[in-house]
Short mmCIF file of C-alpha atoms in Angstrom, two decimals:
data_model
loop_
_atom_site.label_atom_id
_atom_site.label_comp_id
_atom_site.label_asym_id
_atom_site.label_seq_id
_atom_site.Cartn_x
_atom_site.Cartn_y
_atom_site.Cartn_z
CA GLY A 12 -16.36 15.38 35.82
CA ASP A 13 -12.75 16.45 36.16
CA TRP A 14 -12.59 19.40 38.58
CA LEU A 15 -10.35 21.14 36.05
CA TYR A 16 -13.53 21.84 34.08
CA SER A 17 -15.50 23.28 37.01
CA PRO A 18 -15.45 26.87 35.62
CA GLU A 19 -17.83 25.63 32.91
CA TRP A 20 -20.59 25.34 35.50
CA TRP A 21 -19.10 26.85 38.68
CA GLY A 22 -18.20 30.21 37.22
CA SER A 23 -14.86 32.00 37.06
CA GLN A 24 -13.50 35.53 37.27
CA SER A 25 -14.32 36.14 33.62
CA GLU A 26 -17.61 34.29 33.51
CA SER A 27 -20.53 34.34 35.93
CA GLU A 28 -22.02 31.03 37.02
CA PHE A 29 -25.47 32.58 36.53
CA ASN A 30 -25.02 32.94 32.76
CA GLY A 31 -26.62 29.57 32.12
CA ASN A 32 -30.03 29.05 30.54
CA THR A 33 -32.89 28.18 32.89
CA VAL A 34 -34.42 24.87 31.76
CA PHE A 35 -36.57 24.16 34.84
CA ARG A 36 -38.14 26.40 37.47
CA SER A 37 -40.80 25.69 40.08
CA VAL A 38 -41.70 26.66 43.65
CA SER A 39 -41.34 24.10 46.42
CA ASP A 40 -43.69 23.78 49.37
CA LYS A 41 -41.13 21.71 51.30
CA GLY A 42 -38.93 24.59 52.42
CA ASN A 43 -36.62 24.67 49.40
CA GLY A 44 -38.00 27.89 47.91
CA VAL A 45 -37.59 28.29 44.17
CA ILE A 46 -36.08 25.17 42.62
CA SER A 47 -34.36 25.71 39.30
CA VAL A 48 -32.09 23.91 36.87
CA HIS A 49 -29.57 25.88 34.79
CA ALA A 50 -27.81 24.58 31.69
CA TYR A 51 -24.21 25.36 30.66
CA PRO A 52 -22.22 24.27 27.59
CA SER A 53 -19.82 21.37 28.09
CA SER A 54 -16.54 21.15 26.19
CA ARG A 55 -16.29 17.38 26.54
CA PRO A 56 -16.66 14.94 24.93
CA ASN A 57 -15.42 16.49 21.72
CA LYS A 58 -17.74 16.21 18.72
CA VAL A 59 -15.41 13.71 17.03
CA HIS A 60 -16.38 11.18 19.70
CA TRP A 61 -20.14 11.54 19.30
CA PRO A 62 -20.49 8.88 16.53
CA GLU A 63 -19.21 6.23 18.96
CA THR A 64 -22.10 6.95 21.34
CA GLU A 65 -24.61 7.08 18.47
CA LYS A 66 -23.49 3.58 17.45
CA TRP A 67 -23.82 2.41 21.06
CA LEU A 68 -27.40 3.71 21.25
CA GLN A 69 -28.23 2.06 17.94
CA LYS A 70 -26.76 -1.24 19.11
CA ARG A 71 -28.79 -1.08 22.32
CA TYR A 72 -31.93 -0.42 20.32
CA GLY A 73 -31.23 -3.48 18.17
CA GLU A 74 -30.68 -5.66 21.25
CA ILE A 75 -34.00 -4.62 22.77
CA TYR A 76 -35.99 -4.59 19.51
CA PRO A 77 -34.39 -7.20 17.23
CA GLY A 78 -35.07 -6.62 13.54
CA TYR A 79 -35.83 -2.91 13.97
CA GLU A 80 -32.26 -1.66 14.39
CA HIS A 81 -32.27 -0.24 10.83
CA SER A 82 -35.59 1.57 11.15
CA GLY A 83 -33.87 4.80 12.21
CA SER A 84 -30.65 6.22 13.60
CA PHE A 85 -29.75 8.07 16.79
CA LYS A 86 -28.25 11.54 16.52
CA ILE A 87 -26.57 13.43 19.34
CA LEU A 88 -27.36 17.12 19.71
CA GLY A 89 -24.72 17.84 22.33
CA TYR A 90 -23.71 17.70 25.99
CA GLN A 91 -24.43 20.11 28.83
CA TRP A 92 -23.75 20.65 32.48
CA ARG A 93 -26.96 21.09 34.45
CA VAL A 94 -26.99 22.63 37.91
CA LEU A 95 -29.81 22.24 40.42
CA ARG A 96 -30.30 25.27 42.68
CA PHE A 97 -32.49 26.11 45.65
CA ASN A 98 -33.66 29.73 45.96
CA ASP A 99 -31.64 30.64 42.86
CA ASN A 100 -28.59 30.58 45.11
CA THR A 101 -27.66 27.33 46.86
CA ARG A 102 -25.98 25.05 44.35
CA GLN A 103 -27.43 21.67 45.26
CA SER A 104 -25.93 19.38 42.62
CA THR A 105 -24.34 19.27 39.17
CA VAL A 106 -24.65 16.62 36.47
CA LYS A 107 -23.65 16.22 32.84
CA ILE A 108 -26.36 15.29 30.33
CA MET A 109 -26.41 14.12 26.73
CA ALA A 110 -29.21 15.31 24.42
CA ALA A 111 -30.15 13.14 21.43
CA TYR A 112 -33.01 12.17 19.11
CA ARG A 113 -33.97 9.51 16.55
CA ASP A 114 -33.98 10.74 12.96
CA THR A 115 -37.35 9.05 12.45
CA GLU A 116 -38.72 11.26 15.25
CA PRO A 117 -36.79 14.54 14.88
CA GLY A 118 -39.18 16.45 17.14
CA SER A 119 -38.67 14.03 20.03
CA ILE A 120 -35.59 14.94 22.10
CA PHE A 121 -34.46 12.90 25.08
CA ILE A 122 -31.75 13.58 27.65
CA MET A 123 -29.55 11.08 29.42
CA GLN A 124 -27.55 11.81 32.54
CA GLN A 125 -23.95 10.66 32.17
CA ALA A 126 -23.75 8.11 34.96
CA GLN A 127 -19.94 7.92 35.04
CA CYS A 128 -19.58 11.65 35.68
CA LEU A 129 -19.44 12.88 39.28
CA ALA A 130 -18.81 16.60 38.99
CA ILE A 131 -18.54 17.76 42.62
CA PRO A 132 -15.60 16.65 44.82
CA TYR A 133 -17.70 15.84 47.89
CA VAL A 134 -19.70 13.22 45.95
CA LYS A 135 -16.47 11.57 44.82
CA SER A 136 -15.28 11.71 48.42
CA MET A 137 -18.46 9.97 49.65
CA VAL A 138 -18.11 7.22 47.03
CA SER A 139 -14.37 6.75 47.64
CA LEU A 140 -14.65 6.60 51.41
CA GLY A 141 -17.84 4.54 51.50
CA LEU A 142 -16.66 1.82 49.14
CA SER A 143 -13.11 1.72 50.52
CA THR A 144 -14.47 1.41 54.07
CA ILE A 145 -16.89 -1.40 53.30
CA ALA A 146 -14.15 -3.17 51.33
CA SER A 147 -12.10 -3.01 54.56
CA SER A 148 -14.92 -4.68 56.48
CA LYS A 149 -14.74 -8.23 55.07
CA TYR A 150 -17.59 -7.42 52.72
CA ASP A 151 -17.30 -9.15 49.34
CA LEU A 152 -17.48 -6.02 47.20
CA MET A 153 -16.12 -7.86 44.15
CA ALA A 154 -19.12 -10.23 44.15
CA ALA A 155 -21.50 -7.26 44.33
CA VAL A 156 -19.68 -5.43 41.52
CA HIS A 157 -20.15 -8.42 39.21
CA GLY A 158 -23.76 -9.04 40.26
CA LYS A 159 -23.09 -12.28 42.13
CA LYS A 160 -24.66 -10.90 45.31
CA ARG A 161 -27.04 -8.10 46.21
CA MET A 162 -25.66 -4.94 47.76
CA HIS A 163 -28.42 -3.04 49.53
CA ILE A 164 -27.86 0.72 49.46
CA LEU A 165 -29.92 3.59 50.89
CA CYS A 166 -29.46 7.21 49.76
CA ILE A 167 -31.06 9.89 51.94
CA GLY A 168 -31.44 12.99 49.74
CA HIS A 169 -31.64 12.81 45.95
CA GLY A 170 -30.77 16.11 44.28
CA GLY A 171 -29.92 15.42 40.65
CA GLY A 172 -29.43 11.73 41.38
CA SER A 173 -25.76 11.48 40.37
CA LEU A 174 -24.71 9.37 43.38
CA PRO A 175 -27.30 6.54 43.13
CA LEU A 176 -27.02 6.47 39.33
CA PHE A 177 -23.23 6.17 39.50
CA LEU A 178 -23.43 3.33 42.04
CA ALA A 179 -26.09 1.44 40.06
CA SER A 180 -24.05 1.69 36.86
CA LYS A 181 -20.79 0.57 38.49
CA ILE A 182 -22.10 -2.15 40.85
CA GLN A 183 -24.23 -4.72 39.02
CA GLY A 184 -25.55 -6.17 42.27
CA ALA A 185 -26.54 -2.83 43.77
CA GLU A 186 -30.18 -2.37 44.71
CA ILE A 187 -30.61 1.26 45.65
CA HIS A 188 -33.43 2.93 47.56
CA VAL A 189 -33.43 6.72 47.29
CA VAL A 190 -35.47 8.92 49.63
CA GLU A 191 -36.36 12.50 48.66
CA ILE A 192 -38.91 14.62 50.53
CA ASP A 193 -39.53 17.18 47.77
CA PRO A 194 -41.56 16.13 44.68
CA ILE A 195 -40.27 19.19 42.81
CA VAL A 196 -36.69 17.97 43.22
CA ILE A 197 -37.73 14.59 41.82
CA SER A 198 -39.44 16.27 38.86
CA ALA A 199 -36.39 18.43 38.21
CA SER A 200 -34.04 15.43 38.22
CA VAL A 201 -36.19 13.42 35.81
CA GLN A 202 -37.35 16.20 33.49
CA ALA A 203 -34.25 18.39 33.35
CA MET A 204 -31.31 16.33 34.63
CA GLY A 205 -31.79 13.07 32.74
CA PHE A 206 -32.43 10.73 35.70
CA PRO A 207 -34.36 7.57 34.68
CA GLY A 208 -38.09 8.11 35.19
CA PHE A 209 -38.80 4.40 35.63
CA SER A 210 -37.15 4.56 39.07
CA VAL A 211 -39.90 6.75 40.56
CA MET A 212 -42.12 4.91 43.07
CA THR A 213 -45.68 5.58 44.23
CA PRO A 214 -46.68 5.84 47.94
CA SER A 215 -48.06 2.29 47.67
CA GLY A 216 -44.63 0.98 46.71
CA GLU A 217 -45.34 0.37 43.02
CA ARG A 218 -43.55 1.83 40.01
CA ALA A 219 -45.12 5.11 38.90
CA LEU A 220 -44.65 3.85 35.31
CA LEU A 221 -45.97 0.35 34.73
CA GLU A 222 -43.26 -0.19 32.12
CA PRO A 223 -40.47 1.99 30.73
CA ASP A 224 -40.89 3.63 27.33
CA THR A 225 -38.66 2.71 24.40
CA ILE A 226 -36.01 5.36 24.96
CA ASN A 227 -35.75 4.70 28.71
CA GLU A 228 -35.27 1.02 27.99
CA VAL A 229 -32.51 1.78 25.46
CA MET A 230 -30.66 4.09 27.85
CA TRP A 231 -31.15 2.37 31.18
CA LYS A 232 -31.99 -1.33 30.74
CA GLY A 233 -30.15 -3.29 33.42
CA ILE A 234 -29.79 -0.20 35.62
CA HIS A 235 -33.13 1.51 36.22
CA GLU A 236 -34.75 -1.75 37.41
CA ARG A 237 -32.44 -1.57 40.47
CA LEU A 238 -33.26 2.05 41.36
CA TYR A 239 -36.22 2.89 43.62
CA LEU A 240 -36.89 6.60 44.13
CA TYR A 241 -39.37 7.35 46.93
CA GLU A 242 -41.02 10.69 47.60
CA THR A 243 -41.20 10.72 51.38
CA ASP A 244 -39.71 12.13 54.57
CA ALA A 245 -36.47 10.38 55.55
CA GLU A 246 -37.52 9.89 59.17
CA LYS A 247 -40.89 8.45 58.14
CA TYR A 248 -39.22 6.10 55.68
CA VAL A 249 -36.70 4.55 58.08
CA VAL A 250 -39.21 4.32 60.95
CA GLU A 251 -41.83 2.53 58.85
CA ASN A 252 -39.50 0.13 57.03
CA ASN A 253 -37.68 -2.96 58.17
CA ASN A 254 -34.95 -3.13 55.54
CA LEU A 255 -31.32 -4.04 56.16
CA TYR A 256 -28.70 -1.97 54.32
CA ASP A 257 -25.03 -2.64 53.68
CA ILE A 258 -24.21 1.01 53.11
CA ILE A 259 -26.15 4.25 53.65
CA PHE A 260 -25.36 7.66 52.16
CA VAL A 261 -26.82 10.77 53.78
CA ASP A 262 -26.75 14.10 51.92
CA ALA A 263 -29.83 16.06 52.91
CA TYR A 264 -29.69 19.86 53.06
CA ASP A 265 -32.72 22.13 52.76
CA GLY A 266 -33.22 25.40 50.87
CA ASP A 267 -31.43 27.33 53.61
CA ASP A 268 -28.42 25.00 53.30
CA ILE A 269 -29.13 23.46 56.71
CA PHE A 270 -28.79 19.81 57.71
CA PRO A 271 -32.12 19.20 59.56
CA ASN A 272 -31.65 18.60 63.27
CA LYS A 273 -33.92 15.54 63.29
CA LEU A 274 -31.45 13.79 60.97
CA TRP A 275 -28.65 14.02 63.53
CA ASP A 276 -30.34 14.41 66.92
CA PRO A 277 -29.12 11.38 68.95
CA HIS A 278 -32.58 11.07 70.51
CA SER A 279 -34.47 11.24 67.20
CA PRO A 280 -36.48 8.32 65.80
CA PHE A 281 -34.48 8.73 62.58
CA LEU A 282 -31.04 7.86 63.93
CA ASN A 283 -32.28 5.07 66.17
CA SER A 284 -34.28 3.47 63.36
CA LEU A 285 -31.35 3.92 60.98
CA SER A 286 -29.22 2.00 63.47
CA ASP A 287 -31.63 -0.93 63.32
CA GLN A 288 -31.44 -0.97 59.51
CA LEU A 289 -27.64 -0.93 59.31
CA HIS A 290 -25.98 -4.32 58.80
CA PRO A 291 -24.55 -5.45 62.17
CA GLU A 292 -21.25 -6.78 60.79
CA HIS A 293 -20.15 -4.45 57.99
CA GLY A 294 -22.78 -1.71 57.89
CA THR A 295 -21.32 1.63 56.78
CA VAL A 296 -22.82 5.13 56.86
CA VAL A 297 -21.38 8.07 54.92
CA VAL A 298 -22.62 11.61 55.64
CA ASN A 299 -21.87 14.78 53.70
CA LEU A 300 -21.34 17.74 56.05
CA HIS A 301 -20.77 21.35 55.12
CA ALA A 302 -18.00 23.13 56.97
CA ASP A 303 -19.23 25.52 59.67
CA SER A 304 -16.15 27.71 59.96
CA ASP A 305 -15.90 31.30 58.73
CA ILE A 306 -13.41 30.29 56.04
CA SER A 307 -15.16 29.42 52.80
CA ASN A 308 -12.76 30.27 49.98
CA PRO A 309 -9.32 28.67 49.76
CA SER A 310 -8.08 31.46 47.48
CA GLU A 311 -8.59 34.19 50.06
CA THR A 312 -6.47 35.28 53.03
CA VAL A 313 -5.90 31.85 54.61
CA SER A 314 -3.98 29.34 52.52
CA TYR A 315 -5.43 25.97 51.50
CA PHE A 316 -2.65 24.21 53.42
CA TYR A 317 -3.48 26.07 56.63
CA GLN A 318 -7.19 25.31 56.28
CA ARG A 319 -6.37 21.58 56.39
CA LEU A 320 -4.96 22.15 59.88
CA LEU A 321 -8.05 23.84 61.28
CA PRO A 322 -10.07 21.81 63.79
CA MET A 323 -13.55 20.64 62.90
CA GLY A 324 -16.21 23.20 63.76
CA LYS A 325 -18.50 22.59 66.71
CA TYR A 326 -21.53 21.81 64.54
CA VAL A 327 -19.70 19.19 62.48
CA SER A 328 -18.23 17.66 65.63
CA ARG A 329 -21.68 17.35 67.22
CA VAL A 330 -23.10 15.60 64.17
CA CYS A 331 -20.15 13.21 64.08
CA LYS A 332 -20.52 12.37 67.77
CA ALA A 333 -24.28 11.77 67.42
CA TYR A 334 -23.82 9.28 64.57
CA LYS A 335 -20.98 7.48 66.34
CA ASP A 336 -22.85 7.25 69.65
CA VAL A 337 -26.13 5.98 68.20
CA LEU A 338 -24.80 3.65 65.50
CA ILE A 339 -21.91 2.11 67.43
CA ARG A 340 -21.31 3.03 71.05
CA ASN A 341 -23.20 0.83 73.54
CA LYS A 342 -25.82 0.00 70.93
CA VAL A 343 -27.33 -3.46 70.62
CA THR A 344 -27.95 -4.15 66.93
CA ARG A 345 -30.81 -6.09 65.38
CA GLY A 346 -28.49 -9.11 65.30
CA GLY A 347 -28.25 -8.99 69.10
CA LYS A 348 -24.63 -7.81 69.13
CA PHE A 349 -23.25 -4.83 70.94
CA GLY A 350 -22.13 -2.12 68.57
CA CYS A 351 -18.51 -2.10 67.49
CA GLY A 352 -16.51 -0.27 64.87
CA LEU A 353 -15.25 3.25 64.47
CA GLY A 354 -16.04 6.67 63.08
CA PHE A 355 -13.83 9.17 61.28
CA ALA A 356 -14.10 12.32 59.20
CA ILE A 357 -11.99 13.48 56.27
CA SER A 358 -11.92 16.93 54.70
CA VAL A 359 -12.92 17.13 51.04
CA PRO A 360 -10.36 18.77 48.72
CA TRP A 361 -11.22 22.02 46.91
CA VAL A 362 -14.57 22.57 48.69
CA CYS A 363 -15.49 23.23 52.32
CA ASN A 364 -17.13 19.88 53.03
CA THR A 365 -16.38 17.01 55.36
CA SER A 366 -17.18 13.34 54.74
CA LEU A 367 -18.19 11.52 57.92
CA VAL A 368 -17.92 7.72 57.94
CA VAL A 369 -19.22 5.38 60.63
CA SER A 370 -18.44 1.69 60.14
CA ARG A 371 -19.42 -1.36 62.14
CA GLY A 372 -16.81 -3.64 60.63
CA PHE A 373 -13.69 -1.68 59.77
CA GLY A 374 -10.83 -4.15 59.31
CA LEU A 375 -8.58 -3.32 62.24
CA THR A 376 -7.78 -6.21 64.56
CA SER A 377 -5.88 -4.25 67.19
CA GLY A 378 -7.77 -2.80 70.11
CA PHE A 379 -5.74 0.39 69.75
CA VAL A 380 -6.62 2.49 66.72
CA ASN A 381 -4.90 5.64 65.54
CA ARG A 382 -5.13 7.92 62.56
CA ASP A 383 -2.26 6.34 60.63
CA MET A 384 -3.73 2.85 60.99
CA VAL A 385 -7.06 4.03 59.62
CA MET A 386 -5.51 5.92 56.73
CA ASN A 387 -3.21 3.04 55.77
CA THR A 388 -6.15 0.62 55.71
CA LEU A 389 -8.23 3.03 53.61
CA VAL A 390 -5.41 3.65 51.15
CA SER A 391 -4.88 -0.09 50.68
CA SER A 392 -8.59 -0.72 50.12
CA SER A 393 -8.98 2.25 47.80
CA VAL A 394 -6.44 0.75 45.38
CA LYS A 395 -8.56 -2.42 45.23
CA VAL A 396 -11.74 -0.40 44.71
CA ASP A 397 -10.16 1.56 41.84
CA HIS A 398 -9.23 -1.71 40.16
CA MET A 399 -12.56 -3.45 40.80
CA LEU A 400 -14.79 -0.65 39.55
CA ASN A 401 -12.49 0.90 36.92
CA LEU A 402 -13.40 4.31 38.33
CA PRO A 403 -13.09 7.45 36.17
CA PHE A 404 -11.24 9.07 39.10
CA SER A 405 -8.83 7.75 41.69
CA CYS A 406 -10.03 7.10 45.23
CA LEU A 407 -6.53 8.05 46.35
CA GLU A 408 -7.30 11.64 45.37
CA TYR A 409 -9.86 11.68 48.18
CA ILE A 410 -8.16 9.26 50.57
CA ASN A 411 -4.62 10.46 51.07
CA ILE A 412 -2.34 9.98 54.05
CA LYS A 413 -1.38 13.65 53.87
CA ARG A 414 -4.94 14.86 54.21
CA ASP A 415 -7.02 15.55 57.26
CA CYS A 416 -8.45 12.53 59.09
CA THR A 417 -10.14 13.03 62.45
CA LEU A 418 -11.04 9.95 64.50
CA ILE A 419 -14.28 10.30 66.43
#
């Protein structure tokens, strides 16, 4: 997922991003237009490393079906980047998949999303900020990482599923509910982007598959049991449920690349119900926001450095204020306490996105809070998170004292 390799799926001056092969295409009736998945060759991992993964798959098979581990071998066909698009234009998400088969069933090919790979910088930013913030809130993240306590997570918006899959694979105690309004997006993620199909839920709250098939069990045992993917409207879900979440991730843009107003209107049932479902002591919400300025390409007339100095656009500021006001300011939580905490936003490197964070338990004891205090606390916590989770990227890349941090 190193951004250095982004031209493989993002496109470059010498290679168009639309040169990929279309592996999924369907029309949405939820406002997302044509939903498609495009495949691009991946240069990593190198072929010399494939036998290691084949041995891992074979070992997993033997653990699940003792005595049958020598009945056939796993063979890797290769790795690809797969990009989910709305209307053949808006790039919604990017994942890396592995394609393989068993030599006893050469006609049966399965794909597995690479859970450790977060390709897009804003997803890494959401993970880095969310986990570093909750680690600063007297939440025992270490116990959750090792499965000694449950960490209840809600993801609003699914896309290819890279965020919930990454969290489930890295945090053994994570129980993750994912809400996606569009059934075509869910189909695309399972069929073409290697997301575990056993996670899909029915409207009645049961698993769509009564039990996982052999290959799903080999790839995802210990992970897919903690993923719950619901096809429903986000507002309907939070209004009708009475769950309590430690951390909530919101990344929900439609086919026109618009963040729906009902998901940030301070008077909406969504935000007020979300407030009731956020843990009163350490509850943390992370929201992905697209920039709303006219500057969209750091390589053009305005330098990257200067862009960091630009103020947040009016749209982003309004969303930030709505989340802060409803989730914290003058709000009595389900625990009967008045809301407390803080909100801040940090620009995402390399892309025009902003990560908004609202926390009810950020670890600052002083009544006076400034930007440097927030950044110093985040940097300290991010080092601990890197160590705890053995992340394939450094949180410090996305939480840096030199970068933009706007207190709300």
